[in-house]
mmCIF file of C-alpha atoms in Angstrom:
data_model
loop_
_atom_site.group_PDB
_atom_site.id
_atom_site.type_symbol
_atom_site.label_atom_id
_atom_site.label_comp_id
_atom_site.label_asym_id
_atom_site.label_seq_id
_atom_site.Cartn_x
_atom_site.Cartn_y
_atom_site.Cartn_z
ATOM 1 C CA MET A 1 -13.834 244.386 96.906
ATOM 2 C CA SER A 2 -15.459 241.778 99.165
ATOM 3 C CA LYS A 3 -18.862 240.353 98.314
ATOM 4 C CA MET A 4 -20.357 241.938 101.437
ATOM 5 C CA LYS A 5 -18.954 245.332 100.492
ATOM 6 C CA GLU A 6 -20.427 244.990 96.999
ATOM 7 C CA VAL A 7 -23.826 244.297 98.545
ATOM 8 C CA LEU A 8 -23.488 247.275 100.885
ATOM 9 C CA LEU A 9 -22.482 249.569 98.035
ATOM 10 C CA LYS A 10 -25.593 248.630 96.063
ATOM 11 C CA THR A 11 -27.931 248.945 99.038
ATOM 12 C CA PRO A 12 -29.832 252.265 99.386
ATOM 13 C CA LYS A 13 -28.518 254.048 102.455
ATOM 14 C CA SER A 14 -28.935 257.246 104.433
ATOM 15 C CA GLU A 15 -26.468 259.550 106.196
ATOM 16 C CA LEU A 16 -27.714 261.335 109.315
ATOM 17 C CA HIS A 17 -24.391 262.658 110.671
ATOM 18 C CA MET A 18 -21.983 264.024 108.101
ATOM 19 C CA HIS A 19 -20.371 267.462 108.011
ATOM 20 C CA LEU A 20 -20.387 269.251 104.673
ATOM 21 C CA ARG A 21 -16.779 270.425 104.707
ATOM 22 C CA GLY A 22 -15.617 267.207 106.321
ATOM 23 C CA ALA A 23 -16.912 265.445 103.221
ATOM 24 C CA MET A 24 -15.192 267.822 100.767
ATOM 25 C CA PRO A 25 -13.817 265.660 97.939
ATOM 26 C CA ILE A 26 -10.055 266.003 97.500
ATOM 27 C CA GLU A 27 -10.528 267.083 93.890
ATOM 28 C CA VAL A 28 -12.723 269.980 95.062
ATOM 29 C CA PHE A 29 -10.066 271.177 97.494
ATOM 30 C CA THR A 30 -7.457 270.795 94.753
ATOM 31 C CA ASP A 31 -9.502 273.155 92.564
ATOM 32 C CA LEU A 32 -9.719 275.679 95.412
ATOM 33 C CA LEU A 33 -5.988 275.486 96.115
ATOM 34 C CA ASN A 34 -5.299 276.224 92.465
ATOM 35 C CA LYS A 35 -7.912 278.980 92.331
ATOM 36 C CA TYR A 36 -6.548 281.108 95.165
ATOM 37 C CA SER A 37 -3.190 282.495 96.261
ATOM 38 C CA VAL A 38 -2.514 280.964 99.649
ATOM 39 C CA LYS A 39 -0.618 284.119 100.645
ATOM 40 C CA GLU A 40 -3.710 286.232 100.018
ATOM 41 C CA ILE A 41 -5.991 283.654 101.623
ATOM 42 C CA LEU A 42 -4.037 283.682 104.875
ATOM 43 C CA LYS A 43 -3.129 287.360 105.052
ATOM 44 C CA ASP A 44 -5.813 288.036 107.674
ATOM 45 C CA ALA A 45 -5.420 284.714 109.482
ATOM 46 C CA PRO A 46 -4.439 284.946 113.165
ATOM 47 C CA SER A 47 -0.709 284.613 113.704
ATOM 48 C CA SER A 48 -1.384 281.582 115.899
ATOM 49 C CA HIS A 49 -2.944 279.787 112.926
ATOM 50 C CA LYS A 50 -0.037 280.635 110.645
ATOM 51 C CA THR A 51 2.442 279.380 113.230
ATOM 52 C CA MET A 52 0.643 276.076 113.614
ATOM 53 C CA PHE A 53 0.220 275.619 109.862
ATOM 54 C CA LYS A 54 4.001 275.898 109.516
ATOM 55 C CA ARG A 55 4.548 273.400 112.297
ATOM 56 C CA TYR A 56 2.850 270.444 110.662
ATOM 57 C CA ASP A 57 4.498 268.485 107.859
ATOM 58 C CA ASN A 58 1.247 267.746 106.077
ATOM 59 C CA ILE A 59 0.211 271.436 105.866
ATOM 60 C CA ARG A 60 3.582 273.164 105.372
ATOM 61 C CA PRO A 61 4.017 272.363 101.644
ATOM 62 C CA PHE A 62 0.655 273.953 100.871
ATOM 63 C CA LEU A 63 1.793 277.331 102.179
ATOM 64 C CA LEU A 64 3.881 277.761 99.013
ATOM 65 C CA PRO A 65 2.460 278.481 95.546
ATOM 66 C CA GLN A 66 2.320 275.504 93.193
ATOM 67 C CA ASP A 67 0.075 273.869 90.615
ATOM 68 C CA TRP A 68 -1.493 271.140 92.700
ATOM 69 C CA SER A 69 -2.639 267.688 91.598
ATOM 70 C CA VAL A 70 -5.227 265.535 93.358
ATOM 71 C CA ASP A 71 -2.546 262.998 94.215
ATOM 72 C CA ALA A 72 -0.347 265.642 95.841
ATOM 73 C CA VAL A 73 -3.268 267.153 97.757
ATOM 74 C CA SER A 74 -4.202 263.755 99.179
ATOM 75 C CA HIS A 75 -1.062 264.032 101.354
ATOM 76 C CA LEU A 76 -2.654 266.936 103.215
ATOM 77 C CA PHE A 77 -5.159 264.572 104.815
ATOM 78 C CA ARG A 78 -2.576 262.624 106.802
ATOM 79 C CA TYR A 79 -2.116 263.384 110.498
ATOM 80 C CA GLU A 80 -0.704 261.689 113.546
ATOM 81 C CA THR A 81 -2.390 263.667 116.326
ATOM 82 C CA PHE A 82 -5.802 265.130 116.993
ATOM 83 C CA ASP A 83 -4.376 268.664 117.074
ATOM 84 C CA GLN A 84 -2.806 268.100 113.671
ATOM 85 C CA PHE A 85 -6.213 267.022 112.361
ATOM 86 C CA LEU A 86 -7.849 270.122 113.860
ATOM 87 C CA TYR A 87 -5.366 272.487 112.213
ATOM 88 C CA THR A 88 -5.765 270.688 108.897
ATOM 89 C CA TRP A 89 -9.506 271.189 109.224
ATOM 90 C CA CYS A 90 -8.897 274.839 110.052
ATOM 91 C CA PHE A 91 -6.561 275.315 107.076
ATOM 92 C CA THR A 92 -9.017 273.934 104.522
ATOM 93 C CA GLY A 93 -11.722 276.225 105.848
ATOM 94 C CA TYR A 94 -9.953 279.312 104.545
ATOM 95 C CA PHE A 95 -10.543 278.310 100.908
ATOM 96 C CA VAL A 96 -14.341 278.421 100.599
ATOM 97 C CA ARG A 97 -14.478 282.128 99.807
ATOM 98 C CA ASP A 98 -17.574 282.838 97.729
ATOM 99 C CA VAL A 99 -20.891 281.374 96.691
ATOM 100 C CA SER A 100 -19.390 279.575 93.692
ATOM 101 C CA ASP A 101 -16.976 277.757 96.033
ATOM 102 C CA LEU A 102 -19.841 276.737 98.313
ATOM 103 C CA ARG A 103 -21.879 275.540 95.352
ATOM 104 C CA ARG A 104 -18.895 273.525 94.076
ATOM 105 C CA LEU A 105 -18.414 272.002 97.516
ATOM 106 C CA ILE A 106 -22.047 270.948 97.819
ATOM 107 C CA THR A 107 -22.143 269.489 94.323
ATOM 108 C CA GLY A 108 -18.956 267.503 94.918
ATOM 109 C CA VAL A 109 -20.266 266.069 98.180
ATOM 110 C CA LEU A 110 -23.612 265.075 96.670
ATOM 111 C CA GLU A 111 -21.916 263.377 93.738
ATOM 112 C CA ARG A 112 -19.841 261.299 96.161
ATOM 113 C CA LEU A 113 -22.900 260.342 98.198
ATOM 114 C CA ARG A 114 -24.900 259.394 95.146
ATOM 115 C CA ALA A 115 -22.034 257.198 93.898
ATOM 116 C CA GLN A 116 -22.407 255.170 97.118
ATOM 117 C CA ASN A 117 -26.165 254.838 96.649
ATOM 118 C CA VAL A 118 -26.889 257.165 99.556
ATOM 119 C CA VAL A 119 -30.446 258.147 98.655
ATOM 120 C CA TYR A 120 -31.151 260.360 101.655
ATOM 121 C CA ALA A 121 -28.809 262.631 103.608
ATOM 122 C CA GLU A 122 -29.068 265.088 106.453
ATOM 123 C CA ILE A 123 -25.890 267.097 106.017
ATOM 124 C CA THR A 124 -24.552 269.274 108.811
ATOM 125 C CA ILE A 125 -23.484 272.750 107.723
ATOM 126 C CA THR A 126 -21.557 275.199 109.905
ATOM 127 C CA VAL A 127 -23.200 278.339 108.538
ATOM 128 C CA GLY A 128 -21.077 280.679 110.648
ATOM 129 C CA GLU A 129 -17.810 279.784 108.916
ATOM 130 C CA TYR A 130 -19.209 280.744 105.502
ATOM 131 C CA LEU A 131 -20.642 283.982 106.874
ATOM 132 C CA ARG A 132 -17.171 284.856 108.182
ATOM 133 C CA ARG A 133 -15.780 284.438 104.669
ATOM 134 C CA GLY A 134 -18.296 286.987 103.354
ATOM 135 C CA ILE A 135 -20.920 284.648 101.867
ATOM 136 C CA THR A 136 -24.363 286.034 102.657
ATOM 137 C CA LEU A 137 -27.180 284.130 104.318
ATOM 138 C CA ALA A 138 -29.293 284.665 101.218
ATOM 139 C CA ASP A 139 -26.619 283.033 99.041
ATOM 140 C CA ILE A 140 -26.261 280.167 101.506
ATOM 141 C CA LYS A 141 -30.025 279.635 101.406
ATOM 142 C CA ASN A 142 -29.970 279.523 97.608
ATOM 143 C CA CYS A 143 -27.197 276.913 97.617
ATOM 144 C CA LEU A 144 -28.982 274.740 100.162
ATOM 145 C CA GLU A 145 -32.268 274.876 98.297
ATOM 146 C CA GLU A 146 -30.562 274.171 94.963
ATOM 147 C CA ALA A 147 -29.440 270.865 96.470
ATOM 148 C CA GLU A 148 -33.103 269.814 96.580
ATOM 149 C CA LYS A 149 -32.970 269.497 92.790
ATOM 150 C CA PHE A 150 -29.894 267.277 92.715
ATOM 151 C CA PRO A 151 -30.925 264.028 91.034
ATOM 152 C CA GLY A 152 -30.818 260.690 92.793
ATOM 153 C CA ILE A 153 -30.589 261.895 96.394
ATOM 154 C CA ARG A 154 -32.902 263.659 98.840
ATOM 155 C CA VAL A 155 -31.066 266.236 100.961
ATOM 156 C CA GLN A 156 -31.981 268.135 104.110
ATOM 157 C CA TRP A 157 -29.694 270.287 106.244
ATOM 158 C CA ILE A 158 -28.797 270.398 109.938
ATOM 159 C CA VAL A 159 -27.301 273.715 111.054
ATOM 160 C CA ASP A 160 -24.402 273.435 113.505
ATOM 161 C CA LEU A 161 -24.686 276.473 115.761
ATOM 162 C CA VAL A 162 -21.215 275.673 117.250
ATOM 163 C CA ARG A 163 -21.255 275.569 121.033
ATOM 164 C CA ASP A 164 -17.859 277.333 121.257
ATOM 165 C CA THR A 165 -19.489 280.616 120.248
ATOM 166 C CA GLY A 166 -21.590 280.524 123.436
ATOM 167 C CA ASN A 167 -25.329 280.590 124.071
ATOM 168 C CA LYS A 168 -25.975 284.178 123.009
ATOM 169 C CA ALA A 169 -24.204 283.898 119.663
ATOM 170 C CA ALA A 170 -25.826 280.522 118.981
ATOM 171 C CA LEU A 171 -29.261 281.969 119.741
ATOM 172 C CA LYS A 172 -28.609 284.980 117.509
ATOM 173 C CA LEU A 173 -27.606 282.759 114.596
ATOM 174 C CA LEU A 174 -30.580 280.470 115.212
ATOM 175 C CA ASN A 175 -32.969 283.420 114.976
ATOM 176 C CA GLU A 176 -31.319 284.503 111.723
ATOM 177 C CA ILE A 177 -31.758 280.979 110.367
ATOM 178 C CA ILE A 178 -35.414 280.985 111.424
ATOM 179 C CA ASP A 179 -35.973 284.344 109.710
ATOM 180 C CA LEU A 180 -34.289 282.969 106.590
ATOM 181 C CA ARG A 181 -37.097 280.400 106.172
ATOM 182 C CA CYS A 182 -34.971 277.970 104.212
ATOM 183 C CA ARG A 183 -37.306 275.060 103.483
ATOM 184 C CA SER A 184 -34.512 272.489 103.367
ATOM 185 C CA VAL A 185 -33.132 273.282 106.858
ATOM 186 C CA VAL A 186 -34.723 270.613 109.027
ATOM 187 C CA GLY A 187 -32.889 270.883 112.327
ATOM 188 C CA ILE A 188 -30.010 272.049 114.518
ATOM 189 C CA THR A 189 -27.038 270.536 116.280
ATOM 190 C CA LEU A 190 -24.166 271.739 118.446
ATOM 191 C CA GLY A 191 -20.638 270.631 117.613
ATOM 192 C CA GLY A 192 -17.418 271.885 119.141
ATOM 193 C CA SER A 193 -15.740 271.654 122.544
ATOM 194 C CA GLU A 194 -18.001 269.496 124.668
ATOM 195 C CA HIS A 195 -15.862 269.909 127.792
ATOM 196 C CA LEU A 196 -15.944 273.712 127.699
ATOM 197 C CA PHE A 197 -19.529 274.134 126.546
ATOM 198 C CA PRO A 198 -21.705 271.301 127.897
ATOM 199 C CA PRO A 199 -25.316 270.953 126.722
ATOM 200 C CA GLY A 200 -27.022 272.548 129.722
ATOM 201 C CA GLN A 201 -25.868 276.025 128.679
ATOM 202 C CA PHE A 202 -28.058 275.962 125.568
ATOM 203 C CA SER A 203 -31.573 275.363 126.882
ATOM 204 C CA GLU A 204 -32.932 278.600 125.366
ATOM 205 C CA VAL A 205 -31.458 277.746 121.974
ATOM 206 C CA TYR A 206 -33.130 274.336 121.937
ATOM 207 C CA SER A 207 -36.487 275.507 123.261
ATOM 208 C CA THR A 208 -36.562 278.237 120.588
ATOM 209 C CA ALA A 209 -35.704 275.777 117.837
ATOM 210 C CA ARG A 210 -38.359 273.335 119.057
ATOM 211 C CA ASP A 211 -40.994 276.072 119.161
ATOM 212 C CA GLN A 212 -40.184 276.893 115.537
ATOM 213 C CA GLY A 213 -40.635 273.300 114.409
ATOM 214 C CA LEU A 214 -36.952 272.478 113.945
ATOM 215 C CA ARG A 215 -35.748 268.986 114.810
ATOM 216 C CA LEU A 216 -33.126 268.494 117.494
ATOM 217 C CA THR A 217 -29.857 266.616 117.651
ATOM 218 C CA ILE A 218 -26.550 267.393 119.361
ATOM 219 C CA HIS A 219 -22.954 266.174 119.599
ATOM 220 C CA ALA A 220 -22.835 264.653 123.085
ATOM 221 C CA GLY A 221 -21.096 261.767 124.755
ATOM 222 C CA GLU A 222 -18.264 261.904 122.247
ATOM 223 C CA ALA A 223 -15.370 263.335 124.247
ATOM 224 C CA LEU A 224 -17.354 263.999 127.436
ATOM 225 C CA GLY A 225 -18.953 261.332 129.613
ATOM 226 C CA PRO A 226 -22.527 260.089 130.071
ATOM 227 C CA GLN A 227 -23.688 263.187 131.973
ATOM 228 C CA SER A 228 -23.370 265.156 128.737
ATOM 229 C CA ILE A 229 -25.928 262.823 127.165
ATOM 230 C CA TRP A 230 -28.235 262.997 130.180
ATOM 231 C CA ASP A 231 -28.163 266.804 130.015
ATOM 232 C CA ALA A 232 -28.867 266.749 126.269
ATOM 233 C CA LEU A 233 -31.907 264.559 126.887
ATOM 234 C CA GLN A 234 -33.252 266.026 130.109
ATOM 235 C CA ILE A 235 -32.427 269.728 129.692
ATOM 236 C CA LEU A 236 -32.490 270.186 125.917
ATOM 237 C CA GLY A 237 -34.963 267.460 124.944
ATOM 238 C CA THR A 238 -32.871 266.349 121.988
ATOM 239 C CA GLU A 239 -34.415 263.715 119.733
ATOM 240 C CA ARG A 240 -31.168 262.093 118.598
ATOM 241 C CA VAL A 241 -27.646 262.083 120.003
ATOM 242 C CA GLY A 242 -24.633 262.609 117.762
ATOM 243 C CA HIS A 243 -21.937 260.056 118.648
ATOM 244 C CA GLY A 244 -23.147 259.185 122.168
ATOM 245 C CA VAL A 245 -20.641 256.345 122.560
ATOM 246 C CA GLN A 246 -19.776 257.307 126.146
ATOM 247 C CA ALA A 247 -23.230 256.070 127.100
ATOM 248 C CA ILE A 248 -21.660 252.625 127.445
ATOM 249 C CA LYS A 249 -20.125 253.791 130.754
ATOM 250 C CA ASP A 250 -23.567 254.214 132.370
ATOM 251 C CA LYS A 251 -25.855 251.150 132.424
ATOM 252 C CA SER A 252 -28.859 253.214 133.484
ATOM 253 C CA LEU A 253 -28.335 255.541 130.506
ATOM 254 C CA VAL A 254 -28.071 252.621 128.095
ATOM 255 C CA THR A 255 -31.336 251.267 129.529
ATOM 256 C CA TYR A 256 -32.959 254.689 129.155
ATOM 257 C CA LEU A 257 -31.864 255.073 125.518
ATOM 258 C CA ALA A 258 -33.191 251.608 124.678
ATOM 259 C CA LYS A 259 -36.468 251.975 126.571
ATOM 260 C CA ASN A 260 -37.209 255.434 125.150
ATOM 261 C CA ASN A 261 -36.049 254.601 121.631
ATOM 262 C CA VAL A 262 -33.446 257.402 121.504
ATOM 263 C CA PRO A 263 -31.175 256.879 118.481
ATOM 264 C CA LEU A 264 -27.435 257.423 118.465
ATOM 265 C CA GLU A 265 -25.647 258.751 115.375
ATOM 266 C CA VAL A 266 -22.573 256.537 115.672
ATOM 267 C CA CYS A 267 -19.458 257.328 113.596
ATOM 268 C CA PRO A 268 -17.001 254.470 114.252
ATOM 269 C CA THR A 269 -14.016 255.537 112.151
ATOM 270 C CA SER A 270 -14.267 259.096 113.460
ATOM 271 C CA ASN A 271 -14.152 257.804 117.043
ATOM 272 C CA ILE A 272 -11.007 255.818 116.263
ATOM 273 C CA ARG A 273 -9.249 258.629 114.397
ATOM 274 C CA THR A 274 -9.959 261.139 117.171
ATOM 275 C CA GLY A 275 -8.803 258.739 119.879
ATOM 276 C CA ILE A 276 -12.162 258.158 121.571
ATOM 277 C CA VAL A 277 -11.724 254.387 121.124
ATOM 278 C CA PRO A 278 -8.587 252.494 120.058
ATOM 279 C CA SER A 279 -10.035 250.183 117.383
ATOM 280 C CA TYR A 280 -13.138 248.840 115.666
ATOM 281 C CA GLU A 281 -12.900 245.752 117.891
ATOM 282 C CA ALA A 282 -12.977 247.943 121.012
ATOM 283 C CA HIS A 283 -15.798 250.182 119.777
ATOM 284 C CA PRO A 284 -18.960 249.990 121.942
ATOM 285 C CA VAL A 285 -21.353 250.046 118.974
ATOM 286 C CA LYS A 286 -21.979 246.279 119.123
ATOM 287 C CA ALA A 287 -22.652 246.323 122.859
ATOM 288 C CA LEU A 288 -24.969 249.307 122.553
ATOM 289 C CA PHE A 289 -26.868 247.680 119.704
ATOM 290 C CA GLU A 290 -27.237 244.389 121.575
ATOM 291 C CA ALA A 291 -28.562 246.336 124.591
ATOM 292 C CA GLY A 292 -31.405 247.589 122.408
ATOM 293 C CA VAL A 293 -30.179 251.138 121.747
ATOM 294 C CA PRO A 294 -31.272 252.344 118.274
ATOM 295 C CA ILE A 295 -28.054 252.672 116.296
ATOM 296 C CA THR A 296 -27.527 254.597 113.065
ATOM 297 C CA ILE A 297 -24.149 254.431 111.322
ATOM 298 C CA ASN A 298 -22.566 257.508 109.772
ATOM 299 C CA SER A 299 -19.278 258.791 108.332
ATOM 300 C CA ASP A 300 -18.925 262.191 110.122
ATOM 301 C CA ASP A 301 -15.953 263.680 108.190
ATOM 302 C CA PRO A 302 -15.299 261.059 105.500
ATOM 303 C CA THR A 303 -12.563 262.880 103.567
ATOM 304 C CA PHE A 304 -10.602 263.757 106.685
ATOM 305 C CA PHE A 305 -10.973 260.258 108.135
ATOM 306 C CA LYS A 306 -10.511 258.380 104.829
ATOM 307 C CA THR A 307 -13.804 256.543 105.010
ATOM 308 C CA THR A 308 -17.202 256.243 103.337
ATOM 309 C CA LEU A 309 -20.566 255.128 104.655
ATOM 310 C CA THR A 310 -20.098 251.840 102.800
ATOM 311 C CA ASP A 311 -16.721 251.412 104.526
ATOM 312 C CA GLU A 312 -18.314 252.048 107.918
ATOM 313 C CA TYR A 313 -20.772 249.190 107.517
ATOM 314 C CA ALA A 314 -18.155 246.900 105.976
ATOM 315 C CA ASN A 315 -15.762 247.502 108.887
ATOM 316 C CA LEU A 316 -18.466 246.618 111.404
ATOM 317 C CA HIS A 317 -19.154 243.397 109.548
ATOM 318 C CA THR A 318 -15.480 242.414 109.667
ATOM 319 C CA VAL A 319 -15.419 242.739 113.481
ATOM 320 C CA GLY A 320 -18.322 240.381 114.002
ATOM 321 C CA ILE A 321 -21.563 242.303 113.617
ATOM 322 C CA GLN A 322 -23.851 239.946 111.754
ATOM 323 C CA GLU A 323 -25.219 240.823 108.329
ATOM 324 C CA ARG A 324 -28.836 240.900 109.553
ATOM 325 C CA ASN A 325 -27.851 243.437 112.233
ATOM 326 C CA ILE A 326 -25.945 245.544 109.705
ATOM 327 C CA PHE A 327 -29.157 245.783 107.712
ATOM 328 C CA LYS A 328 -31.140 246.682 110.826
ATOM 329 C CA MET A 329 -28.759 249.617 111.259
ATOM 330 C CA ILE A 330 -29.228 250.588 107.606
ATOM 331 C CA ARG A 331 -33.000 250.593 108.157
ATOM 332 C CA ASN A 332 -32.496 252.700 111.288
ATOM 333 C CA GLY A 333 -30.824 255.315 109.097
ATOM 334 C CA PHE A 334 -34.220 255.877 107.497
ATOM 335 C CA ARG A 335 -36.425 255.081 110.498
ATOM 336 C CA TYR A 336 -34.883 257.872 112.591
ATOM 337 C CA ALA A 337 -34.527 260.458 109.825
ATOM 338 C CA PHE A 338 -36.095 263.861 110.331
ATOM 339 C CA LEU A 339 -38.747 263.111 107.735
ATOM 340 C CA PRO A 340 -42.539 262.794 107.705
ATOM 341 C CA LYS A 341 -43.736 259.313 108.635
ATOM 342 C CA LYS A 342 -45.008 258.549 105.121
ATOM 343 C CA GLU A 343 -41.629 259.320 103.552
ATOM 344 C CA ILE A 344 -39.873 257.117 106.078
ATOM 345 C CA GLU A 345 -42.267 254.279 105.327
ATOM 346 C CA ARG A 346 -41.642 254.702 101.601
ATOM 347 C CA TYR A 347 -37.875 254.465 102.036
ATOM 348 C CA LEU A 348 -38.232 251.407 104.268
ATOM 349 C CA ASP A 349 -40.598 249.763 101.814
ATOM 350 C CA ASN A 350 -38.181 250.381 98.939
ATOM 351 C CA LEU A 351 -35.356 248.943 101.022
ATOM 352 C CA GLU A 352 -37.329 245.753 101.699
ATOM 353 C CA HIS A 353 -37.816 245.251 97.971
ATOM 354 C CA GLU A 354 -34.124 245.588 97.087
#
């Protein structure tokens, strides 16, 4: 391990853009594979899913019963195309079946974060996928609030309402979340197919969330161009932008983000693995930072993309981002958290004394 990486590992950090299931430790998924019969798990899966699972070399072996080891399961998380990644993501989603699975998932993720000295995390949870598996909202609430007691890390939750379900379904789920009154749910986001469901369709969702005191972020400017970010800002009034790397294509947008102090939740390895940019060297994060845009660095789906938050910072350092700027980005991870001002100041003060 390089000296810089050792320093980064020891430094208190925050994650603002990380998906719960995308961070599922391989050993947790190994336990789930060994817990359930894959034949039973997939019996109600759409035939299209089953066909695609059989098509891909990394998934196909897991359709047969076997006692799985962590080493063997690590081969599942290898893909050559974005579609292959998406179907791997889909496949793993079938295995979180009850509240004990969800609790195991959360615990495993928090242990991994704590091991990296991540002291604060806003974790994105796609509530709808667990509801579809039969886990109740009440049980989900209990699991999320139990995470508040996990030692060594402060956790809040961002609910992904999933734009692909459409405005009405997203609004319905939002109202159910509001009625749930889960104290650790701090905000909302929209992930999913940006091209098919651009931000402007969800103005009622975002105005309702704002009125209820929820904080606002959204996946925008990842696969779709700068207009997606403009719409997120001007129509939805989002406070942060998830990814947002396409902003680099619009100088006026970059100027706006810098002038109005709008932070981007940048996930470099994710952008490379999904084909948004070809390499760390080609990634616009350095240019955006130097233009004055507030940059936070995040891991998105660390298990699926074989990364950690420490790796993200270390990779940026190796492509020429200076150490002092790396630490500015680490501070930004606290400065732009959805936390009360006093808590933010406390984290920043602790960071200065490290």
